[in-house]
mmCIF file of N, CA, C and O in Angstrom:
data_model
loop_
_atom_site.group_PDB
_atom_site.id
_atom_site.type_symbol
_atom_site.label_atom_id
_atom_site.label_comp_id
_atom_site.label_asym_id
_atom_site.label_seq_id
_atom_site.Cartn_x
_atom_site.Cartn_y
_atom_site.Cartn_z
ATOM 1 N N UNK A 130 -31.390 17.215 19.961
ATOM 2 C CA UNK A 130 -31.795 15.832 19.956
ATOM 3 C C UNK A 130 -30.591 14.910 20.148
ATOM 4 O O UNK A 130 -30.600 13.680 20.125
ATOM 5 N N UNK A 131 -29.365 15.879 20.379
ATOM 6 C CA UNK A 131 -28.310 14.482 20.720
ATOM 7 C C UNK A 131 -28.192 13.827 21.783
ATOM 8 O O UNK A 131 -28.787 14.332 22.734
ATOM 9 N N UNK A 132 -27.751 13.067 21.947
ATOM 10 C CA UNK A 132 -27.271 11.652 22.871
ATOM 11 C C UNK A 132 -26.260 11.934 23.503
ATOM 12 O O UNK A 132 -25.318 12.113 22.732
ATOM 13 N N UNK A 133 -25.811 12.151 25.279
ATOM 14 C CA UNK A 133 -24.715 11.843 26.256
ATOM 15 C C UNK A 133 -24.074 10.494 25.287
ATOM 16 O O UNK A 133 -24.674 9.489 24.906
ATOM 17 N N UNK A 134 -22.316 10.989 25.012
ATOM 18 C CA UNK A 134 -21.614 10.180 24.592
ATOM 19 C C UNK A 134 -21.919 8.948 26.010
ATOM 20 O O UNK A 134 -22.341 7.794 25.937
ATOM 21 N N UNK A 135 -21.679 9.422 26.718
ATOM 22 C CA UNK A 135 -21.887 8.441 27.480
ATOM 23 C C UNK A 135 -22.557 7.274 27.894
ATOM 24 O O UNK A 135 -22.187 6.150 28.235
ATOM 25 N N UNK A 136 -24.134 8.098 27.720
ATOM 26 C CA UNK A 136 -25.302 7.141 27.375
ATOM 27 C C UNK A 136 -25.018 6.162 26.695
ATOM 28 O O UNK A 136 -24.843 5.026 27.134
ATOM 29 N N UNK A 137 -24.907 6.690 24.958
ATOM 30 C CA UNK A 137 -24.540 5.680 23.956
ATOM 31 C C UNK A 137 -23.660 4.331 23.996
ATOM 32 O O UNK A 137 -24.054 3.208 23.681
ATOM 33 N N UNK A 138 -22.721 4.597 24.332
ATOM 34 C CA UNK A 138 -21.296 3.828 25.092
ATOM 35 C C UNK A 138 -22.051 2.513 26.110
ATOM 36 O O UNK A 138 -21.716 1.330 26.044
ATOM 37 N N UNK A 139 -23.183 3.105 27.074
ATOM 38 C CA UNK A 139 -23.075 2.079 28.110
ATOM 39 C C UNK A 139 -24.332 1.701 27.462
ATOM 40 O O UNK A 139 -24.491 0.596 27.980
ATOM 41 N N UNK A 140 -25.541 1.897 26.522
ATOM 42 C CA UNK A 140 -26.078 1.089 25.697
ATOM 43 C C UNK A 140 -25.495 0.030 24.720
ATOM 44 O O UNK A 140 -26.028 -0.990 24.283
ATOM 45 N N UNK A 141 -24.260 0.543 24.493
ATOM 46 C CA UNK A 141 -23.676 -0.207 23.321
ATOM 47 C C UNK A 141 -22.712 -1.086 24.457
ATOM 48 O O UNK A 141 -22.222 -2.160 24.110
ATOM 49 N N UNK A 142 -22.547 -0.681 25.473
ATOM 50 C CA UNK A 142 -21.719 -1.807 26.285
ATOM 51 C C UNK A 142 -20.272 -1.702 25.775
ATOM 52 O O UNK A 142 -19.703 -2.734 25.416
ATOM 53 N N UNK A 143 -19.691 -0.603 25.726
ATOM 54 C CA UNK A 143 -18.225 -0.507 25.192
ATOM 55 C C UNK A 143 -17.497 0.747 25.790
ATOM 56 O O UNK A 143 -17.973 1.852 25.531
ATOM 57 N N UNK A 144 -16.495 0.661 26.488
ATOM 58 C CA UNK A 144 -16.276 1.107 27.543
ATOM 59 C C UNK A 144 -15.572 2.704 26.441
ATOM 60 O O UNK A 144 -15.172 2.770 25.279
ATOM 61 N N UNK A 145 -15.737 3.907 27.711
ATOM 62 C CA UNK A 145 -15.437 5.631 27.361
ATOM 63 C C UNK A 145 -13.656 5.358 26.692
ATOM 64 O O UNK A 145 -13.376 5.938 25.643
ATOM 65 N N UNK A 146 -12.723 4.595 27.282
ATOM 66 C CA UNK A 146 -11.739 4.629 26.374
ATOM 67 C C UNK A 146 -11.142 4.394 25.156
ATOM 68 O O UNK A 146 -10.333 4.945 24.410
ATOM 69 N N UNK A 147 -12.170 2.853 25.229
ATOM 70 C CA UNK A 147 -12.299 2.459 24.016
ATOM 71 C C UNK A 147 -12.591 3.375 22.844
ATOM 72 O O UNK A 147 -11.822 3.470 21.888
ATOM 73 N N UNK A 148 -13.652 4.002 22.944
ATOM 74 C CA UNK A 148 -14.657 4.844 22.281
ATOM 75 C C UNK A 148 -13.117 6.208 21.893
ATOM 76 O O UNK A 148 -12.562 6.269 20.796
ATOM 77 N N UNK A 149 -12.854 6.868 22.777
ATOM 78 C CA UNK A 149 -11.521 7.981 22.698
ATOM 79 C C UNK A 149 -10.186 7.231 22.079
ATOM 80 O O UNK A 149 -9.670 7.812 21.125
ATOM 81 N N UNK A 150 -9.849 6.551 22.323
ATOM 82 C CA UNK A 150 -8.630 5.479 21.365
ATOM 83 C C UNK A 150 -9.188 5.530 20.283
ATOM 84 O O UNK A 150 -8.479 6.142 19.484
ATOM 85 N N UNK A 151 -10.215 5.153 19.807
ATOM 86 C CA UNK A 151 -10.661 4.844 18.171
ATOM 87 C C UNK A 151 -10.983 6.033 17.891
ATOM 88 O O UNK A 151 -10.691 6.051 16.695
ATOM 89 N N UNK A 152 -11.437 7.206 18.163
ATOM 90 C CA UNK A 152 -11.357 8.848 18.032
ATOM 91 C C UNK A 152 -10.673 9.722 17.764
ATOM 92 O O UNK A 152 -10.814 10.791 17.170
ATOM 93 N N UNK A 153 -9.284 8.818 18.612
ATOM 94 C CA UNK A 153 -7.977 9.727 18.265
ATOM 95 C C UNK A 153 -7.117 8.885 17.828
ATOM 96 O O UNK A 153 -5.940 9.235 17.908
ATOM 97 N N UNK A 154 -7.325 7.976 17.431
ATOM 98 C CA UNK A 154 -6.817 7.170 16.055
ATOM 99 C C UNK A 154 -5.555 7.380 14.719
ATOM 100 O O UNK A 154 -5.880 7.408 13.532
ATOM 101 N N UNK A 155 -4.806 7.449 14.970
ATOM 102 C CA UNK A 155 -3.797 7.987 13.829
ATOM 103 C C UNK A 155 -2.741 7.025 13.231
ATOM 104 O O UNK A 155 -2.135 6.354 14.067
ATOM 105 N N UNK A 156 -2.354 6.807 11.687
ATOM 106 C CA UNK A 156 -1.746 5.823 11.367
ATOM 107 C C UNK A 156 -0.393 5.588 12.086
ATOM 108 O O UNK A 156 0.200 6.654 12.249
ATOM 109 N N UNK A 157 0.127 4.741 12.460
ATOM 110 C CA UNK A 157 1.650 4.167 12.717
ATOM 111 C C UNK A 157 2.565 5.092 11.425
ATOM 112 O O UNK A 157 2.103 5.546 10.378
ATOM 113 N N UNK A 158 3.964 5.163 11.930
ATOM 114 C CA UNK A 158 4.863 5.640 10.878
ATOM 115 C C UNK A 158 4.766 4.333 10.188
ATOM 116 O O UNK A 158 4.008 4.504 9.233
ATOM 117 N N UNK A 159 5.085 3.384 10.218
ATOM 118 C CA UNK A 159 5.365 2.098 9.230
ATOM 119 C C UNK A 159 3.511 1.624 8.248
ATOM 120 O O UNK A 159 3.423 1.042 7.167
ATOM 121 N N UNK A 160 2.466 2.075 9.025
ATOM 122 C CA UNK A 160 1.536 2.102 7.645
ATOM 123 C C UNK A 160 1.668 3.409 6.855
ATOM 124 O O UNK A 160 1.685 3.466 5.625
ATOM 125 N N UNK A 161 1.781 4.690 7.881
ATOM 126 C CA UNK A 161 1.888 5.314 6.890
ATOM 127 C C UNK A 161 3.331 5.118 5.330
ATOM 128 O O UNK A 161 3.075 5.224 4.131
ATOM 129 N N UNK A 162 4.473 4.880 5.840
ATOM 130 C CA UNK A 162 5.642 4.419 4.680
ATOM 131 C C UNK A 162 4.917 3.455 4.096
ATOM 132 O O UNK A 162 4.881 3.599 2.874
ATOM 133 N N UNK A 163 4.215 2.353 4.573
ATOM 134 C CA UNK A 163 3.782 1.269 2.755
ATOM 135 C C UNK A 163 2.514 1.876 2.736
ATOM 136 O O UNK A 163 1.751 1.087 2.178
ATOM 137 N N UNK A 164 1.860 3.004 3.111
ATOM 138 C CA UNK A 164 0.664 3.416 1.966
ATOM 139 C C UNK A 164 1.961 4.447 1.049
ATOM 140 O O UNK A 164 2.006 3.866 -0.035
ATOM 141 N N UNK A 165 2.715 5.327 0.993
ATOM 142 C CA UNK A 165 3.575 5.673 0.879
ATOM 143 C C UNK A 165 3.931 5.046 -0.798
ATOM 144 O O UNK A 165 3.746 5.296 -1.989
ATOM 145 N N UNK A 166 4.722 3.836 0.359
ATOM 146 C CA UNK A 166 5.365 2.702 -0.898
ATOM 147 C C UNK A 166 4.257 2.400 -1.943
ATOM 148 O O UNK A 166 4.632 2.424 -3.115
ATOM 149 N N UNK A 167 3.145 2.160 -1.741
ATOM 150 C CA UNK A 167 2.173 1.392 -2.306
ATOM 151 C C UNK A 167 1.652 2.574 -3.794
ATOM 152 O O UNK A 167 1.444 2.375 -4.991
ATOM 153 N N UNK A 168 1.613 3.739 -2.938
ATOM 154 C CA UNK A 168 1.626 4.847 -4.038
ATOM 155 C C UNK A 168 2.550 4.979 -5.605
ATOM 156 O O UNK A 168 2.288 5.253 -6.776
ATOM 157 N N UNK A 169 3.798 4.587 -4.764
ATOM 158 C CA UNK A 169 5.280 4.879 -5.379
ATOM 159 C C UNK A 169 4.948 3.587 -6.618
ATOM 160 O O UNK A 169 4.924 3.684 -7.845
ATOM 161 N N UNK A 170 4.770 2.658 -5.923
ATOM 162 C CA UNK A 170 4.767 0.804 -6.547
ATOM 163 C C UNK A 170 3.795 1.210 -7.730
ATOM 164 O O UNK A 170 4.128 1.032 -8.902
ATOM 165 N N UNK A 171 2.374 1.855 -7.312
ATOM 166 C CA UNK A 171 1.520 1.644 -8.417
ATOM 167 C C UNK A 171 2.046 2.847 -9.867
ATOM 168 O O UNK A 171 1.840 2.857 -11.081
ATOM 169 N N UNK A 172 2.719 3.650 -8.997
ATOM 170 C CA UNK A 172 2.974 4.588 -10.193
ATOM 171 C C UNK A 172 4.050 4.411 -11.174
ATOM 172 O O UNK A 172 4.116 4.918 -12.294
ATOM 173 N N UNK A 173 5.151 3.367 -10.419
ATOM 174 C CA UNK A 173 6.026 3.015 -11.677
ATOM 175 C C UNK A 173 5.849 1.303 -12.168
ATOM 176 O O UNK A 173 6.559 0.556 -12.842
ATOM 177 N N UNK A 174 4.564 1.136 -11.476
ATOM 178 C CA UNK A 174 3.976 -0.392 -12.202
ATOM 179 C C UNK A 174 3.228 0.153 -13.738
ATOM 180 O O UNK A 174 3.147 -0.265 -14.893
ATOM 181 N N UNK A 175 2.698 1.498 -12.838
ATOM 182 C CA UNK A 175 1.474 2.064 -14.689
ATOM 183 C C UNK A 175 2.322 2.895 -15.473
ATOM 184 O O UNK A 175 2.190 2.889 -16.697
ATOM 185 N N UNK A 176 3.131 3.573 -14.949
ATOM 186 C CA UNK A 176 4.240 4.123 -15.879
ATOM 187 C C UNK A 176 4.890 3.250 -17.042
ATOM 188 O O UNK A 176 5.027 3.689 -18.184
ATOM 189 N N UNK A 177 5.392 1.599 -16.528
ATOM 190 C CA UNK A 177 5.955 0.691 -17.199
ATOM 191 C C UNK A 177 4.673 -0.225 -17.884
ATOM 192 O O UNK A 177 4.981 -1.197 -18.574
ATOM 193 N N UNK A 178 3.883 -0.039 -17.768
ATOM 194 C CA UNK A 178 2.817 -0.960 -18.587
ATOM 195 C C UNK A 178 2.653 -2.055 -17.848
ATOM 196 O O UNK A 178 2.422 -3.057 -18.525
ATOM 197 N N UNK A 179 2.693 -2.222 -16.659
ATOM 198 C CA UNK A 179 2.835 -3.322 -15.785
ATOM 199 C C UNK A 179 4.433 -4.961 -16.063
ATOM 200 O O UNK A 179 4.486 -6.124 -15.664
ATOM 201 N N UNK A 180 5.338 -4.136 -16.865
ATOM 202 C CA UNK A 180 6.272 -4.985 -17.600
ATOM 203 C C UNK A 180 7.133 -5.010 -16.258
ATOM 204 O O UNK A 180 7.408 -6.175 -15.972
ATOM 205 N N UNK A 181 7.572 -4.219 -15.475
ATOM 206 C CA UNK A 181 8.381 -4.198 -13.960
ATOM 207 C C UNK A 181 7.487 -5.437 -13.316
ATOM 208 O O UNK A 181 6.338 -5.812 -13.078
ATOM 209 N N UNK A 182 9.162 -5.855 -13.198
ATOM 210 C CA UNK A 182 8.333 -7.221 -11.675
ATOM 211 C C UNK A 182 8.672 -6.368 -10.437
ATOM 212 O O UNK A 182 8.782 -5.142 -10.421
ATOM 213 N N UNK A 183 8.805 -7.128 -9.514
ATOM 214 C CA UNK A 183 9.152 -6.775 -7.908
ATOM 215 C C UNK A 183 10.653 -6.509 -8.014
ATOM 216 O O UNK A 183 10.806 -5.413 -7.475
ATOM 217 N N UNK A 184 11.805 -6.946 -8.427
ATOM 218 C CA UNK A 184 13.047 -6.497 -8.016
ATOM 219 C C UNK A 184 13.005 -5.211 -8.953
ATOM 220 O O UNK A 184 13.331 -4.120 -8.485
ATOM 221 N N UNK A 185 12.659 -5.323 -10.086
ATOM 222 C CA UNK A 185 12.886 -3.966 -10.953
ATOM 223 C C UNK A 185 12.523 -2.723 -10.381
ATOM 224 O O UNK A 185 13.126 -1.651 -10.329
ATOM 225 N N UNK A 186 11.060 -3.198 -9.829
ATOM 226 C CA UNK A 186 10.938 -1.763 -8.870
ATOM 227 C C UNK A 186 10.841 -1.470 -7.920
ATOM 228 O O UNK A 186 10.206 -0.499 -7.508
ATOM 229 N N UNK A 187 11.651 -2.492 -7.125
ATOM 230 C CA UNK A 187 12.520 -2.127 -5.994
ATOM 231 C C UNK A 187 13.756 -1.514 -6.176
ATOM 232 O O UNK A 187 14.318 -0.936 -5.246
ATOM 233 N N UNK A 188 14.240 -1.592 -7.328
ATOM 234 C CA UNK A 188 15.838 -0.926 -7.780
ATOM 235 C C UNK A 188 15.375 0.018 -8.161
ATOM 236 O O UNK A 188 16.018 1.021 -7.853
ATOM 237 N N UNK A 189 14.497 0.187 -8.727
ATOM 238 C CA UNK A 189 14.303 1.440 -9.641
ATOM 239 C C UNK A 189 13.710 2.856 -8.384
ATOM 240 O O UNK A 189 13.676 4.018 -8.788
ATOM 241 N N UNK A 190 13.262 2.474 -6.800
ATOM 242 C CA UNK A 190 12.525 3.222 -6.141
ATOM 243 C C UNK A 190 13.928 3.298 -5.654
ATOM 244 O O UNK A 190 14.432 4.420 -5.636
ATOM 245 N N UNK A 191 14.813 2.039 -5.159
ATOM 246 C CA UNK A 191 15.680 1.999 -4.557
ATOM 247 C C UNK A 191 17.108 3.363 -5.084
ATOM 248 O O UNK A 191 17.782 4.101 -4.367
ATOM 249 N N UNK A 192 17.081 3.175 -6.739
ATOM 250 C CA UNK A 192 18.342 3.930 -7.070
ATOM 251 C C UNK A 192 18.114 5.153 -7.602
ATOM 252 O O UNK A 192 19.040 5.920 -7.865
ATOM 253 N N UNK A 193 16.410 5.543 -7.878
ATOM 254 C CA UNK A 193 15.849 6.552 -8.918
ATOM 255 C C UNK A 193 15.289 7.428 -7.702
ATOM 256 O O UNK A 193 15.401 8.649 -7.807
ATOM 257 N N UNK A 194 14.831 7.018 -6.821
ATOM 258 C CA UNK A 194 13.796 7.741 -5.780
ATOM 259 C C UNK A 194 14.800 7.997 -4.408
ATOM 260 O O UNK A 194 14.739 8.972 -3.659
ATOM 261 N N UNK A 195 15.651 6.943 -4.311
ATOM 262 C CA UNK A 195 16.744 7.366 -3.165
ATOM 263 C C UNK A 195 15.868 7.138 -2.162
ATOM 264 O O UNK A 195 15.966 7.708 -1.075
ATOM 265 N N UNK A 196 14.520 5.896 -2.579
ATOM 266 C CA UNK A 196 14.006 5.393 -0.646
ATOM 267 C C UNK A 196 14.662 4.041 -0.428
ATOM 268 O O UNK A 196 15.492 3.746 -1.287
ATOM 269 N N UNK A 197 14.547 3.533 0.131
ATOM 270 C CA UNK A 197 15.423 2.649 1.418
ATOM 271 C C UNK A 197 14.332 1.717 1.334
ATOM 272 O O UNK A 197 13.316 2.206 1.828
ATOM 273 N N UNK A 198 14.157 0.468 0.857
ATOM 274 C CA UNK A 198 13.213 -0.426 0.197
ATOM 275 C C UNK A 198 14.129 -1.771 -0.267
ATOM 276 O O UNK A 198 15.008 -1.740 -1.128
ATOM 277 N N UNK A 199 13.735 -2.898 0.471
ATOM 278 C CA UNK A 199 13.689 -3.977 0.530
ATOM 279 C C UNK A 199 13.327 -4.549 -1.152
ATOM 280 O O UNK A 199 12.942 -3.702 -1.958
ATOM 281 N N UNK A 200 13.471 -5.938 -1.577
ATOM 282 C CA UNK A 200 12.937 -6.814 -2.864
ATOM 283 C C UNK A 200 11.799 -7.113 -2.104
ATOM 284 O O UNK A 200 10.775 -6.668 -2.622
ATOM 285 N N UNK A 201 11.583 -7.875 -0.770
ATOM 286 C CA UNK A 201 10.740 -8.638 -0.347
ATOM 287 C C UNK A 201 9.398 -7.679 0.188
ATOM 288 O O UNK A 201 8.246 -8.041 -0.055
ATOM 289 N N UNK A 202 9.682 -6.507 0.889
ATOM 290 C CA UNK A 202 8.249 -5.621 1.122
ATOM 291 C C UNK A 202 8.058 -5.145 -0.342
ATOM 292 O O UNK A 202 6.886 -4.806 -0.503
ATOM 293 N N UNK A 203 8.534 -5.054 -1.058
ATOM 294 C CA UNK A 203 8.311 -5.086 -2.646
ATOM 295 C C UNK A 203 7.117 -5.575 -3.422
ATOM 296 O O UNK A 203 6.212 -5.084 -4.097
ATOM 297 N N UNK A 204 7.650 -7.148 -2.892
ATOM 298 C CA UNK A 204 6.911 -7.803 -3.428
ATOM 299 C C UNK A 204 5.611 -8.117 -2.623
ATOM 300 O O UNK A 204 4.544 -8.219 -3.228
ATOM 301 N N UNK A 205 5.678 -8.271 -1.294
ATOM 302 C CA UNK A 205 4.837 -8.189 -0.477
ATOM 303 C C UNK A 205 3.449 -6.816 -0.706
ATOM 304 O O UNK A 205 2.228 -6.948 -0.622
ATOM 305 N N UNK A 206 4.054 -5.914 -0.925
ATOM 306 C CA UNK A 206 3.103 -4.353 -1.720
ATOM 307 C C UNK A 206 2.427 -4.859 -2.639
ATOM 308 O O UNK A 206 1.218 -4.876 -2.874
ATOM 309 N N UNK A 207 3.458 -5.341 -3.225
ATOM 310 C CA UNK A 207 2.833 -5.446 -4.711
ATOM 311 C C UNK A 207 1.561 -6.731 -4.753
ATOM 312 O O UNK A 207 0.712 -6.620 -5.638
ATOM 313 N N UNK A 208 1.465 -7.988 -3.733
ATOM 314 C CA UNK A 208 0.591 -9.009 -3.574
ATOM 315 C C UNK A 208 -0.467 -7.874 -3.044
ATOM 316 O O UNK A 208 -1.610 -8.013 -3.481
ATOM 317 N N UNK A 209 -0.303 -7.080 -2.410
ATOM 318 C CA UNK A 209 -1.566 -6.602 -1.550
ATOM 319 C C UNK A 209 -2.227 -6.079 -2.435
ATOM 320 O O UNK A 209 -3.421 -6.297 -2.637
ATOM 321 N N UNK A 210 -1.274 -5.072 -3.271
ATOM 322 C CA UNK A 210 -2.310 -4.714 -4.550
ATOM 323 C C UNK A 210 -2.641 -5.400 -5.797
ATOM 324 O O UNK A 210 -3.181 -4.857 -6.762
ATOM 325 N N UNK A 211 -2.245 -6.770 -5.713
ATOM 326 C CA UNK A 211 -2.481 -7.460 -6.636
ATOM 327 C C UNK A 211 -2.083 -6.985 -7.799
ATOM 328 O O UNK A 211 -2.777 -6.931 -8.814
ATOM 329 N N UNK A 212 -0.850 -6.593 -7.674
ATOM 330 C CA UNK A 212 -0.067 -6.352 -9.577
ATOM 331 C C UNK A 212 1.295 -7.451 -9.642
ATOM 332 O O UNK A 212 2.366 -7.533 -9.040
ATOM 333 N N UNK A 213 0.729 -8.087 -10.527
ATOM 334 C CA UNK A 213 1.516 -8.760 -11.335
ATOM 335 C C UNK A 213 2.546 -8.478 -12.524
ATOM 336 O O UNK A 213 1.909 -8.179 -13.534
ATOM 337 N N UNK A 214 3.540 -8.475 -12.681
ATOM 338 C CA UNK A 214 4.559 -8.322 -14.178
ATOM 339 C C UNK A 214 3.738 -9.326 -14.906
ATOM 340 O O UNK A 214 3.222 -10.360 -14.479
ATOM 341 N N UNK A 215 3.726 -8.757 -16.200
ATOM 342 C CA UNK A 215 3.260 -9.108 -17.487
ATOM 343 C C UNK A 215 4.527 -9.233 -18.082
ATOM 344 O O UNK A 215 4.280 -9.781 -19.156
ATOM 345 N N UNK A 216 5.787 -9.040 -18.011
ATOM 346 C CA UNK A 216 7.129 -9.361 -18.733
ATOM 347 C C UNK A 216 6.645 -9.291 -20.071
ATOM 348 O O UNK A 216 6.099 -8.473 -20.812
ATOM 349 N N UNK A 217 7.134 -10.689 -20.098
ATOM 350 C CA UNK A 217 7.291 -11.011 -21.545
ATOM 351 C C UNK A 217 6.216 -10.984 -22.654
ATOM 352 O O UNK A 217 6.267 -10.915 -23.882
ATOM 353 N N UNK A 218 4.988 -11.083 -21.527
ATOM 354 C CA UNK A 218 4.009 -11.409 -22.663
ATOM 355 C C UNK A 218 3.346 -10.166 -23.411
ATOM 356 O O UNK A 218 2.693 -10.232 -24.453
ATOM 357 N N UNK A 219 3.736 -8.653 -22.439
ATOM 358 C CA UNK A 219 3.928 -7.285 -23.186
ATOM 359 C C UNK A 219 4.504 -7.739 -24.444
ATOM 360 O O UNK A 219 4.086 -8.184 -25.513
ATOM 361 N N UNK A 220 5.990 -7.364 -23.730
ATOM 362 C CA UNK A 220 6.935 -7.641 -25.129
ATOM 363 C C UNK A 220 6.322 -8.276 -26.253
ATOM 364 O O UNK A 220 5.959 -7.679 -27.267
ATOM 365 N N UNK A 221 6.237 -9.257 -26.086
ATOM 366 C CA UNK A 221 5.650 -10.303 -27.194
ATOM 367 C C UNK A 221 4.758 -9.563 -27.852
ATOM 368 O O UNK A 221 5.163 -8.967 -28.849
ATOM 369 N N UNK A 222 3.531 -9.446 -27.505
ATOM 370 C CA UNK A 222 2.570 -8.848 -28.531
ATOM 371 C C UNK A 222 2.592 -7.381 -28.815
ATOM 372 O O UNK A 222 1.675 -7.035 -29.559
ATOM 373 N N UNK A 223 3.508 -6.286 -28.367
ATOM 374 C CA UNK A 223 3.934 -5.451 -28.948
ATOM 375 C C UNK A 223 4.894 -5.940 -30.179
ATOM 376 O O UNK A 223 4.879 -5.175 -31.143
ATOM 377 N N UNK A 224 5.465 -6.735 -30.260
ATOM 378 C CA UNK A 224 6.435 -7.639 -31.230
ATOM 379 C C UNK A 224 5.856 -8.356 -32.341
ATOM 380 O O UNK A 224 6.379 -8.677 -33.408
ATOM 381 N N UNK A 225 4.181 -8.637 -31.722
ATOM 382 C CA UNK A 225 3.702 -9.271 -33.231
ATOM 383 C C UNK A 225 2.797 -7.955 -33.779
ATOM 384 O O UNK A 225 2.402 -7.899 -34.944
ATOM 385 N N UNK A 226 2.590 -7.165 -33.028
ATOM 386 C CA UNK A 226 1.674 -5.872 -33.515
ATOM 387 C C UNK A 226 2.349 -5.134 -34.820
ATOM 388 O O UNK A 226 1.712 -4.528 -35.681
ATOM 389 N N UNK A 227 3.572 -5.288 -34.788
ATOM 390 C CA UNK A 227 4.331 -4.854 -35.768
ATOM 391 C C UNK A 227 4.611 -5.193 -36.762
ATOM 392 O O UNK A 227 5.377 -4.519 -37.451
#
């Protein structure tokens, strides 16, 4: 009961290369490094309790992990995944918990 790729294509009005480009589809080296980074970012954002801002763990990937990482795609990662440093305000109420 299947369908000539072909058929489909000139029903849908979208040309045979199109269709093979999006088929054989494979990430760029540079998405694959910030899904990469983005991995790295979330694991020493939850490791630290979310208390690391953006330069901390850019130094910390930068001098602990030995990758080659910018402050600014850092922080840029870190907007995409929407994590924020909690700094101080950790601190703090671990400080009155006591």
């Amino acid at each position: 009961m299947g369908h000539r790729i072909t058929n489909v294509l000139s029903a849908l009005n979208i040309a045979r290369s199109t269709y093979y480009q999006w088929k054989n589809w494979q990430p760029s080296q540079r998405e694959t490094r910030r899904n990469a980074l983005k991995t790295a970012i979330k694991a020493v954002y939850n490791t630290n309790r979310g208390i690391y801002g953006y330069r901390r763990i850019a130094a910390f990937l930068r001098f602990i992990l030995k990758t080659d990482v910018g402050d600014r795609l850092v922080w840029e990662l870190m907007n995409e995944l929407n994590l924020k440093s909690h700094g101080q305000e950790v601190i703090q109420e671990a400080n009155n918990n006591h």
